[in-house]
Amino acid sequence: MPDFLTFASDADILALWGAAFLLLAGFTLAMDRRRQKRARIDGVGWVPWTGLFLTCVVVGGGLLAVAVPGIIRG
């Protein structure tokens, strides 16, 4: 475990996980936009980028919503 996480509270760790999920959501959004602008419409691939984006945003937002009150109190 990295040194800066040794004495981190549960709220801090949840906030880091939430931020990671939101970064992953940004990546999936970029990949979905890339797929929409593809020249060959039949070569879109198999990854459900929109569903992954929505899942990551909901999970990341939920984790941050749970973590913020603990960070403010702590």
Tab-separated table of N, CA and C in Angstrom:
chain	number	residue	atom	x	y	z
A	1	MET	N	0.845	-1.169	0.000
A	1	MET	CA	0.000	0.000	0.000
A	1	MET	C	0.895	1.238	0.000
A	2	PRO	N	0.563	2.226	-0.846
A	2	PRO	CA	1.360	3.456	-0.861
A	2	PRO	C	1.297	4.181	0.483
A	3	ASP	N	2.337	4.958	0.770
A	3	ASP	CA	2.441	5.650	2.056
A	3	ASP	C	1.307	6.637	2.311
A	4	PHE	N	0.838	7.321	1.263
A	4	PHE	CA	-0.198	8.323	1.490
A	4	PHE	C	-1.549	7.686	1.822
A	5	LEU	N	-1.693	6.376	1.618
A	5	LEU	CA	-2.947	5.699	1.958
A	5	LEU	C	-2.880	4.980	3.304
A	6	THR	N	-1.749	5.017	3.963
A	6	THR	CA	-1.592	4.276	5.209
A	6	THR	C	-2.575	4.751	6.272
A	7	PHE	N	-2.706	6.031	6.446
A	7	PHE	CA	-3.601	6.574	7.472
A	7	PHE	C	-4.843	7.234	6.873
A	8	ALA	N	-5.187	6.867	5.652
A	8	ALA	CA	-6.370	7.436	5.002
A	8	ALA	C	-7.634	6.850	5.628
A	9	SER	N	-8.640	7.681	5.759
A	9	SER	CA	-9.913	7.210	6.303
A	9	SER	C	-10.669	6.445	5.216
A	10	ASP	N	-11.738	5.786	5.636
A	10	ASP	CA	-12.569	5.069	4.682
A	10	ASP	C	-13.175	6.022	3.668
A	11	ALA	N	-13.524	7.222	4.108
A	11	ALA	CA	-14.100	8.214	3.198
A	11	ALA	C	-13.085	8.629	2.133
A	12	ASP	N	-11.828	8.781	2.505
A	12	ASP	CA	-10.798	9.137	1.530
A	12	ASP	C	-10.624	8.038	0.486
A	13	ILE	N	-10.630	6.808	0.930
A	13	ILE	CA	-10.464	5.688	-0.001
A	13	ILE	C	-11.676	5.576	-0.924
A	14	LEU	N	-12.880	5.778	-0.379
A	14	LEU	CA	-14.073	5.778	-1.222
A	14	LEU	C	-14.019	6.900	-2.257
A	15	ALA	N	-13.535	8.053	-1.850
A	15	ALA	CA	-13.423	9.177	-2.782
A	15	ALA	C	-12.427	8.859	-3.892
A	16	LEU	N	-11.337	8.194	-3.571
A	16	LEU	CA	-10.369	7.800	-4.605
A	16	LEU	C	-10.980	6.803	-5.576
A	17	TRP	N	-11.725	5.834	-5.064
A	17	TRP	CA	-12.407	4.875	-5.940
A	17	TRP	C	-13.435	5.585	-6.807
A	18	GLY	N	-14.175	6.530	-6.232
A	18	GLY	CA	-15.152	7.288	-7.004
A	18	GLY	C	-14.499	8.083	-8.116
A	19	ALA	N	-13.378	8.720	-7.814
A	19	ALA	CA	-12.655	9.478	-8.835
A	19	ALA	C	-12.126	8.553	-9.932
A	20	ALA	N	-11.672	7.369	-9.548
A	20	ALA	CA	-11.186	6.407	-10.543
A	20	ALA	C	-12.320	5.966	-11.469
A	21	PHE	N	-13.497	5.734	-10.904
A	21	PHE	CA	-14.633	5.351	-11.743
A	21	PHE	C	-15.046	6.493	-12.665
A	22	LEU	N	-14.967	7.726	-12.198
A	22	LEU	CA	-15.307	8.855	-13.066
A	22	LEU	C	-14.266	9.044	-14.169
A	23	LEU	N	-13.007	8.765	-13.877
A	23	LEU	CA	-11.985	8.797	-14.934
A	23	LEU	C	-12.240	7.704	-15.967
A	24	LEU	N	-12.619	6.532	-15.489
A	24	LEU	CA	-12.962	5.441	-16.404
A	24	LEU	C	-14.185	5.810	-17.237
A	25	ALA	N	-15.142	6.516	-16.644
A	25	ALA	CA	-16.316	6.974	-17.384
A	25	ALA	C	-15.911	7.961	-18.480
A	26	GLY	N	-14.963	8.825	-18.192
A	26	GLY	CA	-14.467	9.748	-19.212
A	26	GLY	C	-13.818	9.016	-20.371
A	27	PHE	N	-13.067	7.970	-20.057
A	27	PHE	CA	-12.452	7.158	-21.105
A	27	PHE	C	-13.513	6.478	-21.964
A	28	THR	N	-14.535	5.910	-21.318
A	28	THR	CA	-15.580	5.226	-22.083
A	28	THR	C	-16.368	6.210	-22.935
A	29	LEU	N	-16.567	7.443	-22.441
A	29	LEU	CA	-17.248	8.464	-23.227
A	29	LEU	C	-16.431	8.810	-24.474
A	30	ALA	N	-15.124	8.944	-24.305
A	30	ALA	CA	-14.259	9.235	-25.451
A	30	ALA	C	-14.289	8.097	-26.466
A	31	MET	N	-14.295	6.869	-25.998
A	31	MET	CA	-14.339	5.731	-26.908
A	31	MET	C	-15.689	5.640	-27.616
A	32	ASP	N	-16.770	5.990	-26.937
A	32	ASP	CA	-18.085	5.987	-27.566
A	32	ASP	C	-18.168	7.064	-28.648
A	33	ARG	N	-17.620	8.225	-28.364
A	33	ARG	CA	-17.608	9.286	-29.387
A	33	ARG	C	-16.759	8.873	-30.580
A	34	ARG	N	-15.661	8.191	-30.301
A	34	ARG	CA	-14.795	7.709	-31.384
A	34	ARG	C	-15.549	6.711	-32.248
A	35	ARG	N	-16.333	5.838	-31.616
A	35	ARG	CA	-17.092	4.844	-32.370
A	35	ARG	C	-18.181	5.510	-33.205
A	36	GLN	N	-18.806	6.555	-32.689
A	36	GLN	CA	-19.873	7.230	-33.427
A	36	GLN	C	-19.356	7.955	-34.669
A	37	LYS	N	-18.113	8.372	-34.647
A	37	LYS	CA	-17.544	9.103	-35.779
A	37	LYS	C	-16.809	8.197	-36.761
A	38	ARG	N	-16.977	6.906	-36.625
A	38	ARG	CA	-16.298	5.933	-37.481
A	38	ARG	C	-16.788	6.058	-38.915
A	39	ALA	N	-15.885	5.920	-39.875
A	39	ALA	CA	-16.243	6.025	-41.291
A	39	ALA	C	-17.057	4.814	-41.750
A	40	ARG	N	-16.642	3.624	-41.337
A	40	ARG	CA	-17.377	2.406	-41.709
A	40	ARG	C	-18.362	2.078	-40.600
A	41	ILE	N	-19.638	2.237	-40.858
A	41	ILE	CA	-20.658	2.056	-39.831
A	41	ILE	C	-20.774	0.598	-39.391
A	42	ASP	N	-20.400	-0.345	-40.240
A	42	ASP	CA	-20.546	-1.757	-39.893
A	42	ASP	C	-19.376	-2.283	-39.060
A	43	GLY	N	-18.318	-1.530	-38.868
A	43	GLY	CA	-17.165	-1.968	-38.092
A	43	GLY	C	-17.118	-1.317	-36.722
A	44	VAL	N	-18.216	-1.368	-35.975
A	44	VAL	CA	-18.277	-0.629	-34.728
A	44	VAL	C	-17.701	-1.377	-33.535
A	45	GLY	N	-17.504	-2.658	-33.616
A	45	GLY	CA	-16.950	-3.404	-32.497
A	45	GLY	C	-18.028	-3.969	-31.600
A	46	TRP	N	-17.604	-4.547	-30.478
A	46	TRP	CA	-18.545	-5.273	-29.623
A	46	TRP	C	-18.669	-4.694	-28.225
A	47	VAL	N	-17.905	-3.682	-27.879
A	47	VAL	CA	-17.913	-3.151	-26.515
A	47	VAL	C	-19.100	-2.187	-26.341
A	48	PRO	N	-19.949	-2.411	-25.335
A	48	PRO	CA	-21.088	-1.508	-25.102
A	48	PRO	C	-20.649	-0.259	-24.337
A	49	TRP	N	-20.042	0.697	-25.036
A	49	TRP	CA	-19.445	1.855	-24.389
A	49	TRP	C	-20.471	2.697	-23.640
A	50	THR	N	-21.672	2.829	-24.189
A	50	THR	CA	-22.687	3.655	-23.532
A	50	THR	C	-23.101	3.055	-22.194
A	51	GLY	N	-23.321	1.742	-22.171
A	51	GLY	CA	-23.678	1.075	-20.915
A	51	GLY	C	-22.564	1.143	-19.888
A	52	LEU	N	-21.335	0.979	-20.352
A	52	LEU	CA	-20.189	1.102	-19.437
A	52	LEU	C	-20.072	2.520	-18.891
A	53	PHE	N	-20.310	3.514	-19.745
A	53	PHE	CA	-20.261	4.905	-19.302
A	53	PHE	C	-21.293	5.169	-18.214
A	54	LEU	N	-22.522	4.756	-18.458
A	54	LEU	CA	-23.577	4.992	-17.471
A	54	LEU	C	-23.296	4.266	-16.161
A	55	THR	N	-22.817	3.036	-16.246
A	55	THR	CA	-22.491	2.285	-15.040
A	55	THR	C	-21.385	2.965	-14.246
A	56	CYS	N	-20.336	3.381	-14.929
A	56	CYS	CA	-19.204	4.029	-14.244
A	56	CYS	C	-19.608	5.365	-13.632
A	57	VAL	N	-20.453	6.125	-14.308
A	57	VAL	CA	-20.887	7.411	-13.767
A	57	VAL	C	-21.742	7.201	-12.522
A	58	VAL	N	-22.648	6.233	-12.564
A	58	VAL	CA	-23.517	5.987	-11.410
A	58	VAL	C	-22.709	5.492	-10.217
A	59	VAL	N	-21.807	4.534	-10.453
A	59	VAL	CA	-20.991	4.004	-9.353
A	59	VAL	C	-20.052	5.080	-8.807
A	60	GLY	N	-19.371	5.801	-9.694
A	60	GLY	CA	-18.455	6.855	-9.250
A	60	GLY	C	-19.158	7.975	-8.512
A	61	GLY	N	-20.302	8.398	-9.038
A	61	GLY	CA	-21.061	9.440	-8.363
A	61	GLY	C	-21.591	8.984	-7.023
A	62	GLY	N	-22.034	7.734	-6.949
A	62	GLY	CA	-22.514	7.194	-5.679
A	62	GLY	C	-21.417	7.106	-4.635
A	63	LEU	N	-20.242	6.654	-5.048
A	63	LEU	CA	-19.124	6.573	-4.115
A	63	LEU	C	-18.716	7.957	-3.614
A	64	LEU	N	-18.690	8.924	-4.510
A	64	LEU	CA	-18.352	10.282	-4.077
A	64	LEU	C	-19.431	10.875	-3.180
A	65	ALA	N	-20.689	10.572	-3.476
A	65	ALA	CA	-21.775	11.093	-2.630
A	65	ALA	C	-21.700	10.514	-1.221
A	66	VAL	N	-21.265	9.280	-1.104
A	66	VAL	CA	-21.117	8.666	0.211
A	66	VAL	C	-19.875	9.192	0.928
A	67	ALA	N	-18.810	9.479	0.167
A	67	ALA	CA	-17.535	9.863	0.762
A	67	ALA	C	-17.473	11.327	1.212
A	68	VAL	N	-18.143	12.209	0.505
A	68	VAL	CA	-18.006	13.643	0.779
A	68	VAL	C	-18.422	14.020	2.205
A	69	PRO	N	-19.542	13.548	2.734
A	69	PRO	CA	-19.871	13.924	4.132
A	69	PRO	C	-18.806	13.469	5.139
A	70	GLY	N	-18.216	12.314	4.916
A	70	GLY	CA	-17.172	11.840	5.818
A	70	GLY	C	-15.906	12.666	5.718
A	71	ILE	N	-15.608	13.142	4.532
A	71	ILE	CA	-14.430	13.988	4.352
A	71	ILE	C	-14.654	15.342	4.997
A	72	ILE	N	-15.865	15.881	4.861
A	72	ILE	CA	-16.168	17.183	5.446
A	72	ILE	C	-16.116	17.116	6.975
A	73	ARG	N	-16.669	16.048	7.549
A	73	ARG	CA	-16.653	15.891	9.022
A	73	ARG	C	-15.262	15.629	9.569
A	74	GLY	N	-14.442	14.915	8.768
A	74	GLY	CA	-13.132	14.484	9.259
A	74	GLY	C	-12.116	15.523	9.159
